[in-house]
Coordinates of C-alpha atoms in Angstrom, one line a residue:
M7 CA -7.4 -174.6 73.8
K8 CA -9.5 -174.1 70.1
L9 CA -13.0 -172.5 70.1
S10 CA -15.4 -172.0 67.5
P11 CA -15.7 -168.6 65.9
R12 CA -19.6 -168.5 67.2
K13 CA -18.9 -168.4 70.9
P14 CA -17.3 -165.4 71.4
V15 CA -19.5 -164.1 74.1
L16 CA -18.3 -166.5 76.6
L17 CA -15.2 -166.4 75.7
L18 CA -14.9 -162.7 76.4
S19 CA -17.0 -163.0 79.6
A20 CA -13.9 -165.6 80.8
L21 CA -12.0 -162.7 79.2
V22 CA -13.1 -159.8 81.7
L23 CA -12.5 -161.8 84.4
A24 CA -9.4 -163.1 84.4
S25 CA -8.4 -159.6 83.5
S26 CA -9.9 -158.1 86.4
A27 CA -8.0 -160.6 88.9
A28 CA -4.7 -159.4 87.4
Q29 CA -5.3 -156.0 88.6
A30 CA -4.6 -155.7 91.9
Q31 CA -2.2 -152.9 92.8
S32 CA 0.6 -154.0 95.1
L33 CA 3.9 -152.8 97.1
E34 CA 6.4 -156.1 97.1
I35 CA 10.3 -155.1 98.7
L36 CA 12.7 -156.8 97.2
G37 CA 16.9 -157.9 98.4
T38 CA 19.0 -155.1 99.3
G39 CA 20.3 -152.7 96.4
R40 CA 18.6 -151.8 93.6
A41 CA 16.0 -153.6 91.6
M42 CA 17.7 -152.3 87.1
D43 CA 15.1 -154.0 85.1
I44 CA 12.7 -156.6 84.7
T45 CA 11.6 -159.3 81.8
T46 CA 9.1 -158.8 79.7
D47 CA 6.1 -160.6 81.6
G48 CA 7.1 -158.9 85.0
T49 CA 8.1 -162.1 86.5
K50 CA 11.7 -162.1 86.6
V51 CA 14.3 -159.0 88.6
L52 CA 17.3 -158.2 88.5
G53 CA 19.0 -155.9 91.2
G54 CA 21.6 -155.6 93.6
L55 CA 24.1 -153.4 94.4
V56 CA 25.7 -150.9 91.6
D57 CA 29.2 -149.8 91.0
G58 CA 31.3 -151.5 93.9
G59 CA 29.0 -154.0 95.4
S60 CA 30.8 -157.2 96.4
A61 CA 31.4 -160.2 94.5
N62 CA 28.1 -162.0 95.1
D63 CA 25.8 -159.0 95.6
V64 CA 23.4 -159.4 91.9
W65 CA 21.0 -161.5 92.7
I66 CA 17.6 -162.2 90.6
W67 CA 14.0 -162.6 92.3
S68 CA 11.3 -164.5 90.7
D69 CA 7.5 -164.4 91.2
T70 CA 6.5 -167.8 92.6
G71 CA 4.1 -166.0 95.2
G72 CA 4.7 -165.3 98.8
A73 CA 7.6 -163.0 98.5
G74 CA 9.1 -164.7 95.4
T75 CA 12.6 -166.3 95.0
Y76 CA 16.5 -165.4 94.8
N77 CA 19.2 -166.3 92.7
Y78 CA 22.2 -164.7 94.0
I79 CA 24.5 -165.0 90.5
G80 CA 27.6 -163.2 92.1
G81 CA 29.5 -160.5 89.8
A82 CA 28.7 -156.7 91.4
D83 CA 26.9 -154.8 89.0
P84 CA 24.0 -155.5 86.9
R85 CA 22.8 -153.7 84.3
A86 CA 19.8 -155.1 82.3
M87 CA 19.0 -158.8 81.1
S88 CA 17.3 -160.6 78.6
F89 CA 13.5 -161.0 78.7
D90 CA 13.1 -164.4 80.0
G91 CA 15.9 -163.2 82.6
S92 CA 18.5 -166.6 81.0
T93 CA 21.4 -163.9 80.3
V94 CA 22.7 -160.6 82.2
L95 CA 24.8 -158.4 81.2
G96 CA 26.8 -156.5 84.0
G97 CA 29.9 -155.1 85.0
G98 CA 32.9 -157.3 86.7
D99 CA 36.6 -157.5 87.5
A100 CA 37.2 -160.7 86.8
T101 CA 41.0 -160.0 84.9
G102 CA 42.1 -157.7 87.8
N103 CA 40.7 -154.2 85.6
Y104 CA 36.8 -153.5 85.9
E105 CA 34.6 -154.9 82.4
A106 CA 31.7 -155.6 80.8
M107 CA 30.9 -159.1 81.7
L108 CA 27.7 -161.6 80.0
W109 CA 26.2 -163.8 82.7
S110 CA 24.4 -166.9 81.3
A111 CA 23.4 -170.4 84.2
G112 CA 25.7 -172.8 82.1
S113 CA 28.5 -170.1 80.8
G114 CA 28.9 -168.6 84.3
W115 CA 30.0 -164.6 84.1
T116 CA 32.2 -164.3 81.0
P117 CA 34.2 -161.6 80.3
M118 CA 33.7 -159.7 77.1
G119 CA 36.8 -157.3 77.3
G120 CA 37.3 -153.7 75.8
A121 CA 39.2 -151.9 73.1
G122 CA 42.9 -152.4 74.3
P123 CA 44.5 -150.9 77.9
D124 CA 42.4 -150.1 80.7
C125 CA 42.2 -146.4 82.2
Q126 CA 42.0 -146.5 85.6
G127 CA 41.6 -150.3 86.3
V128 CA 38.2 -150.0 83.6
I129 CA 38.8 -152.0 80.3
S130 CA 34.9 -151.4 78.9
R131 CA 31.2 -149.9 80.5
P132 CA 28.9 -151.8 80.1
Q133 CA 25.2 -150.4 80.1
D134 CA 22.4 -152.3 78.5
L135 CA 21.2 -155.6 76.5
T136 CA 18.9 -156.8 74.6
W137 CA 15.7 -159.6 74.7
S138 CA 17.1 -162.0 73.1
G139 CA 20.8 -161.9 75.4
F140 CA 22.6 -161.7 71.0
E141 CA 23.6 -157.2 71.3
A142 CA 24.7 -154.9 73.7
V143 CA 26.1 -151.5 73.8
G144 CA 28.4 -149.5 76.2
T145 CA 32.2 -147.7 76.2
A146 CA 35.3 -149.9 75.8
N147 CA 38.3 -148.2 77.0
N148 CA 41.6 -147.3 74.8
G149 CA 44.2 -146.4 77.8
C150 CA 43.2 -142.8 79.0
L151 CA 42.9 -140.5 75.6
S152 CA 41.0 -142.6 73.3
G153 CA 38.3 -145.6 73.1
F154 CA 35.0 -145.4 71.4
G155 CA 31.1 -146.9 72.9
F156 CA 30.4 -149.5 71.3
K157 CA 27.5 -152.6 69.7
W158 CA 29.0 -156.0 71.2
T159 CA 27.1 -158.8 69.5
L160 CA 27.1 -162.9 69.8
G161 CA 29.7 -164.3 67.4
S162 CA 30.8 -160.2 66.0
G163 CA 32.3 -159.0 69.4
M164 CA 32.6 -155.2 69.9
A165 CA 31.8 -153.1 66.5
Q166 CA 33.1 -149.4 66.6
L167 CA 29.8 -146.9 67.2
S168 CA 30.1 -143.8 64.6
T169 CA 30.4 -139.8 66.1
L170 CA 29.0 -137.2 64.7
L171 CA 31.1 -134.8 67.3
G172 CA 33.7 -137.4 68.7
S173 CA 32.4 -139.0 71.5
A174 CA 29.5 -141.4 70.8
Q175 CA 28.0 -142.5 74.2
P176 CA 25.3 -145.9 73.6
L177 CA 22.8 -145.7 77.2
V178 CA 20.5 -148.5 75.9
I179 CA 19.5 -150.9 72.9
S180 CA 15.9 -151.2 72.1
G181 CA 14.0 -154.8 73.1
V182 CA 14.5 -156.0 69.9
G183 CA 17.7 -154.1 69.3
N184 CA 16.6 -151.7 66.0
A185 CA 17.3 -148.4 67.6
I186 CA 20.5 -147.8 70.1
G187 CA 19.7 -144.4 72.1
G188 CA 22.5 -142.4 74.4
Y189 CA 24.6 -139.2 73.6
D190 CA 27.7 -138.0 71.7
A191 CA 30.1 -135.6 73.0
S192 CA 32.8 -132.3 71.6
G193 CA 35.5 -132.4 72.7
F194 CA 33.8 -129.7 75.4
N195 CA 31.4 -132.6 76.4
I196 CA 28.5 -131.1 75.7
K197 CA 26.1 -134.0 75.9
K198 CA 23.7 -133.8 72.6
A199 CA 21.4 -136.9 72.3
S200 CA 21.5 -139.4 69.8
L201 CA 19.8 -141.9 68.1
W202 CA 21.7 -145.2 66.2
Y203 CA 20.1 -147.1 63.9
P204 CA 21.4 -150.7 62.2
D205 CA 21.6 -149.0 58.3
G206 CA 24.4 -147.2 60.2
T207 CA 23.0 -143.9 60.2
Q208 CA 23.3 -141.4 63.6
K209 CA 20.7 -138.5 64.5
L210 CA 20.5 -136.0 67.0
I211 CA 17.1 -135.9 68.1
L212 CA 16.7 -132.5 69.7
A213 CA 18.9 -130.4 67.7
G214 CA 17.3 -127.6 65.8
V215 CA 14.3 -127.4 67.7
A216 CA 12.9 -125.0 70.4
P217 CA 13.6 -123.9 72.8
N218 CA 16.6 -126.3 73.3
N219 CA 18.1 -126.2 69.5
G220 CA 20.6 -127.1 70.4
G221 CA 19.8 -130.3 70.8
Q222 CA 21.7 -131.1 74.7
G223 CA 20.6 -133.8 76.3
E224 CA 20.6 -137.4 76.6
V225 CA 18.7 -141.0 76.2
R226 CA 17.6 -142.9 78.7
G227 CA 15.7 -145.4 77.5
L228 CA 13.5 -146.9 74.4
S229 CA 10.9 -148.4 73.7
S230 CA 10.6 -152.3 72.8
D231 CA 10.1 -151.3 69.5
G232 CA 12.8 -148.4 68.9
I233 CA 9.5 -145.9 68.0
Y234 CA 9.4 -144.1 71.8
A235 CA 12.6 -142.1 73.3
V236 CA 12.9 -140.7 76.7
G237 CA 15.6 -138.9 78.4
G238 CA 17.0 -135.7 79.4
A239 CA 17.7 -132.2 78.6
E240 CA 21.0 -131.6 80.7
W241 CA 21.8 -127.7 81.3
V242 CA 18.2 -127.0 79.7
S243 CA 16.8 -124.9 82.9
G244 CA 13.7 -126.2 83.3
L245 CA 12.7 -128.2 80.4
G246 CA 13.8 -131.3 82.6
A247 CA 13.3 -135.0 81.2
F248 CA 11.3 -135.5 77.6
R249 CA 9.2 -137.8 75.1
W250 CA 10.1 -138.1 71.7
D251 CA 9.4 -140.0 67.9
A252 CA 10.1 -139.7 65.4
V253 CA 6.3 -138.7 63.9
N254 CA 6.2 -135.4 66.9
G255 CA 9.9 -135.2 68.0
P256 CA 10.3 -133.5 71.7
E257 CA 8.0 -133.3 74.4
Y258 CA 9.9 -131.4 77.2
L259 CA 7.5 -133.3 80.7
G260 CA 9.2 -131.1 83.1
E261 CA 10.7 -131.3 86.0
L262 CA 9.0 -132.8 89.4
P263 CA 8.4 -130.0 91.8
G264 CA 11.2 -128.8 94.1
F265 CA 14.0 -130.9 92.9
V266 CA 16.7 -130.3 90.4
G267 CA 16.4 -131.8 87.0
A268 CA 14.8 -135.0 85.7
M269 CA 15.5 -137.6 83.4
G270 CA 13.2 -140.3 82.4
E271 CA 14.9 -144.5 82.5
A272 CA 12.6 -146.3 80.7
V273 CA 8.9 -146.1 78.8
S274 CA 6.2 -148.0 78.0
E275 CA 5.6 -149.6 74.9
D276 CA 3.0 -147.9 73.8
G277 CA 4.7 -144.3 75.2
K278 CA 2.3 -142.9 77.9
V279 CA 3.9 -144.3 81.2
I280 CA 7.7 -143.0 81.6
V281 CA 9.9 -143.7 84.7
G282 CA 12.9 -141.6 86.1
N283 CA 15.3 -139.8 88.0
S284 CA 15.0 -136.5 89.3
G285 CA 17.8 -134.3 91.5
A286 CA 20.9 -133.7 89.1
Y287 CA 23.9 -131.9 89.3
G288 CA 24.1 -133.4 92.8
A289 CA 21.0 -132.7 94.2
P290 CA 19.3 -134.7 96.1
E291 CA 18.0 -137.8 93.9
K292 CA 13.8 -139.0 93.4
G293 CA 12.3 -141.4 91.3
W294 CA 9.0 -140.6 90.2
I295 CA 6.5 -141.5 87.2
W296 CA 4.7 -139.7 84.1
T297 CA 1.8 -140.9 82.9
E298 CA -0.9 -138.5 80.4
Q299 CA -3.6 -139.3 82.5
D300 CA -1.2 -137.5 85.4
G301 CA 1.8 -136.0 84.3
M302 CA 4.6 -136.3 86.7
R303 CA 4.3 -137.6 90.2
S304 CA 6.9 -139.6 93.1
V305 CA 6.6 -142.4 93.4
E306 CA 5.5 -141.8 97.0
D307 CA 2.6 -140.4 96.3
V308 CA 1.5 -142.4 93.5
A309 CA 2.3 -145.8 95.9
A310 CA 0.2 -143.5 98.9
S311 CA -2.9 -142.5 96.0
L312 CA -3.6 -146.8 95.8
G313 CA -3.4 -147.0 98.9
L314 CA 0.6 -148.2 99.8
A315 CA 3.2 -147.0 101.7
F316 CA 6.8 -147.8 101.3
P317 CA 8.4 -148.3 105.9
A318 CA 8.7 -145.5 107.8
G319 CA 10.8 -143.1 106.0
A320 CA 11.5 -144.7 103.0
V321 CA 12.4 -142.4 100.7
V322 CA 12.6 -143.6 96.8
S323 CA 16.2 -142.3 95.4
Y324 CA 15.6 -144.2 92.5
V325 CA 13.9 -145.9 89.2
G326 CA 15.6 -148.2 86.8
D327 CA 12.8 -150.0 84.1
V328 CA 9.0 -150.3 83.5
S329 CA 7.0 -152.9 82.4
I330 CA 6.3 -152.6 78.5
D331 CA 2.5 -153.1 79.5
G332 CA 3.4 -150.3 82.0
R333 CA 1.9 -151.9 84.6
K334 CA 5.0 -152.7 86.8
V335 CA 8.6 -150.2 88.0
V336 CA 11.0 -151.0 89.7
G337 CA 13.5 -149.3 91.8
A338 CA 14.5 -149.2 95.0
F339 CA 14.4 -146.3 98.4
H340 CA 15.9 -145.9 101.7
T341 CA 15.8 -144.8 105.0
G342 CA 18.6 -142.5 105.3
F343 CA 21.0 -141.0 104.5
G344 CA 24.1 -143.1 104.3
T345 CA 21.6 -146.7 104.4
A346 CA 21.6 -149.1 101.6
E347 CA 19.3 -149.2 99.4
T348 CA 16.2 -152.2 98.8
G349 CA 14.8 -152.9 95.3
F350 CA 11.0 -152.6 95.2
I351 CA 8.4 -153.4 92.4
L352 CA 4.7 -151.2 92.3
N353 CA 2.1 -153.0 90.3
L354 CA 0.2 -150.3 88.8
P355 CA -3.6 -150.8 88.3
P356 CA -3.8 -150.0 83.8
A357 CA -4.3 -146.7 82.6
S358 CA -8.1 -146.0 81.5
A359 CA -7.3 -146.4 78.4
P360 CA -9.6 -144.7 75.2
C361 CA -12.1 -146.9 73.7
G362 CA -11.9 -148.5 70.4
F363 CA -8.5 -150.1 68.9
T364 CA -4.3 -149.7 70.2
E365 CA -2.2 -151.0 67.4
Y366 CA 1.4 -151.8 68.9
G367 CA 3.9 -153.8 68.0
A368 CA 4.1 -153.4 64.0
G369 CA 8.1 -154.7 62.5
A370 CA 8.6 -155.6 65.5
A371 CA 10.6 -158.7 64.6
P372 CA 11.0 -159.9 60.5
A373 CA 8.7 -162.3 60.6
N374 CA 6.1 -159.8 61.7
V375 CA 4.7 -159.1 58.1
L376 CA 0.9 -159.6 59.1
A377 CA -1.7 -156.7 59.7
L378 CA -3.8 -156.5 62.5
T379 CA -7.3 -153.8 62.1
G380 CA -9.7 -153.5 63.7
S381 CA -12.8 -151.5 63.0
G382 CA -16.5 -150.7 63.8
S383 CA -18.3 -149.6 67.6
T384 CA -16.6 -151.3 70.7
D385 CA -19.4 -150.3 72.4
V386 CA -21.2 -152.7 74.8
G387 CA -23.2 -155.1 72.9
T388 CA -22.0 -154.1 69.7
T389 CA -19.6 -155.8 67.2
P390 CA -16.9 -155.6 65.8
M391 CA -14.8 -156.8 63.3
I392 CA -11.2 -158.2 63.4
E393 CA -8.6 -158.2 60.1
T394 CA -5.7 -159.7 58.7
T395 CA -4.5 -159.0 55.6
G396 CA -1.1 -160.2 53.9
A397 CA -1.8 -163.5 54.2
S398 CA -0.9 -166.6 52.0
S399 CA -2.2 -169.4 54.0
L400 CA -5.7 -170.8 54.5
N401 CA -5.8 -169.7 58.2
V402 CA -5.1 -167.8 60.2
I403 CA -4.6 -168.2 64.3
L404 CA -6.5 -165.5 66.1
A405 CA -4.8 -165.2 70.1
L406 CA -6.5 -163.5 72.8
S407 CA -5.0 -162.7 76.1
V408 CA -5.6 -160.7 78.8
A409 CA -2.4 -159.0 79.0
Q410 CA 0.4 -157.6 76.7
G411 CA 4.4 -158.9 76.7
S412 CA 6.9 -160.2 74.3
L413 CA 8.2 -164.2 73.2
A414 CA 11.1 -164.0 70.0
L415 CA 9.2 -167.1 68.8
A416 CA 10.6 -168.6 65.4
D417 CA 11.9 -165.0 63.9
G418 CA 8.6 -163.4 64.9
M419 CA 7.7 -162.1 67.9
L420 CA 4.3 -163.0 69.9
L421 CA 3.6 -159.8 71.4
L422 CA 0.8 -161.6 74.1
D423 CA 1.7 -163.0 77.7
A424 CA 1.8 -166.4 76.3
S425 CA 1.4 -167.2 79.9
Q426 CA -2.5 -165.5 79.7
I427 CA -3.4 -166.5 76.1
V428 CA -6.8 -167.9 77.5
A429 CA -8.1 -168.3 73.7
T430 CA -7.8 -169.1 69.6
L431 CA -9.8 -169.0 67.0
K432 CA -9.4 -170.5 63.7
V433 CA -10.3 -167.6 60.7
P434 CA -10.9 -168.8 57.7
V435 CA -8.2 -166.9 54.7
V436 CA -10.0 -165.0 51.6
A437 CA -7.4 -163.4 49.1
G438 CA -5.4 -163.2 51.5
T439 CA -8.1 -161.2 54.1
A440 CA -9.1 -163.0 57.7
V441 CA -12.6 -161.1 58.7
L442 CA -13.7 -162.0 62.3
P443 CA -17.3 -160.7 63.8
L444 CA -16.9 -160.6 67.3
P445 CA -19.4 -159.4 69.8
L446 CA -19.0 -158.1 72.8
P447 CA -21.8 -158.4 75.8
N448 CA -24.6 -155.8 76.4
D449 CA -23.0 -155.3 79.8
P450 CA -22.1 -152.0 81.2
N451 CA -19.4 -153.2 83.9
L452 CA -17.2 -154.3 80.6
G453 CA -16.5 -151.0 80.5
G454 CA -12.7 -150.9 80.4
A455 CA -11.7 -153.9 79.9
S456 CA -9.0 -155.2 77.1
L457 CA -8.3 -157.5 75.6
F458 CA -5.0 -158.0 73.2
L459 CA -4.8 -160.1 69.6
Q460 CA -2.5 -161.7 67.3
A461 CA -2.9 -163.5 64.0
L462 CA -0.2 -166.0 63.0
S463 CA -0.4 -168.3 60.1
F464 CA 1.5 -170.8 58.4
D465 CA 4.2 -168.9 55.4
P466 CA 6.9 -171.5 53.6
T467 CA 8.8 -168.2 52.8
Q468 CA 9.5 -167.4 56.7
A469 CA 13.1 -168.9 58.3
G470 CA 10.7 -170.7 61.0
W471 CA 7.6 -170.9 58.4
L472 CA 5.2 -169.1 60.3
A473 CA 3.8 -165.2 60.0
F474 CA 3.2 -162.9 62.8
S475 CA 1.0 -159.6 62.8
N476 CA 1.5 -156.6 65.0
G477 CA 0.0 -156.0 68.1
L478 CA -3.8 -155.1 68.5
E479 CA -5.5 -154.0 71.9
L480 CA -9.3 -154.3 72.1
T481 CA -10.9 -151.3 74.9
I482 CA -15.3 -151.7 75.6
C483 CA -16.6 -149.0 75.8
P484 CA -19.8 -149.3 79.1

């Protein structure tokens, strides 16, 4: 729908009501096996038995209301899926040896091959997949004496990653494909956390920074735009999990009290929510959630603080992923040693964001070339200004949603939850700039509510004739 900019007060009231309805916390119990991955909009979860399940143990759960619905897709080793769940990366035994495979509804499971002969029945191992489903990473064997870390691209197949130390091991690729994380290792198998970039460069991100000057560790998770990397510092006592970005370098998050080691597995888009697992080196496993506000806590403790409880005797033994907005955590629990794991989704309330504006997703795709900024107070009763620069058209369309998201569209990335876009506003462009005053209702009850905005404009210089901005979160102050 389109609304005149003269009606923002009514618009804001509707947005806050919609946002409030979506904030309930809950715990949902899923099927047998580990919940491994969640789509960008949080409506589908990939799960199943990992490393040795039977031939029909991989499932995609869809949030259709109630208990949801399951699509069992065969395969035996789920790893990751595309933004909408239409493509799945996993492993299987289609040719008599285990190898990386891709699934789609039209083609089923398709082997991805390897670098040569198998090693002890393994041709290649899958690790992660981009949002588009067009790029994947893993490792490929060429017998038992050689092999390499690979990046697979649709239409081109596997390409060998560079290595500074001798053995590149990619474990994760960002949603938009602009960074690969993992580790590089020497002949002594000393792992050093590493990032690889599309231009062929490689960076040992922990090396040379005290107290882990040797750079030991591995990257297990990346934010969708590749800005944040998370993982763990191996064999360095007490450091545990880490969060890294290019500006601040590594920040060590420590270990979960009472458990050995900590490995970050996934991170939200803004880097403020990290999930992972403790229990390295054969110790008991335990899933945890880290936030800037509360530090590292076990999943059970987080659930209990929200008035939620896992089944009696349950131990959360694995956490696999967190949604880009940090609101949904997926993983698995068991109810006793030797019992099968069961997947879960923990829906968290929104974090108490600081008042003001937060930009996110700049440069997420080639057509995301516009700049969207906010200025002025975001207190209730004030009128902040929303400004879009870089547009070549007569107008920009400013879309407003109650949730962050990501959707590949016309060579760009829509950074709003498309299912929760409640309005679009047409704003005129003057000298390349579109400015919208946005009056906020004078209601203290709106304090803490967030809106998500993105601008789009017609642009014939872009491959899809559309230009996109970064995303902008506006958090109202009481």
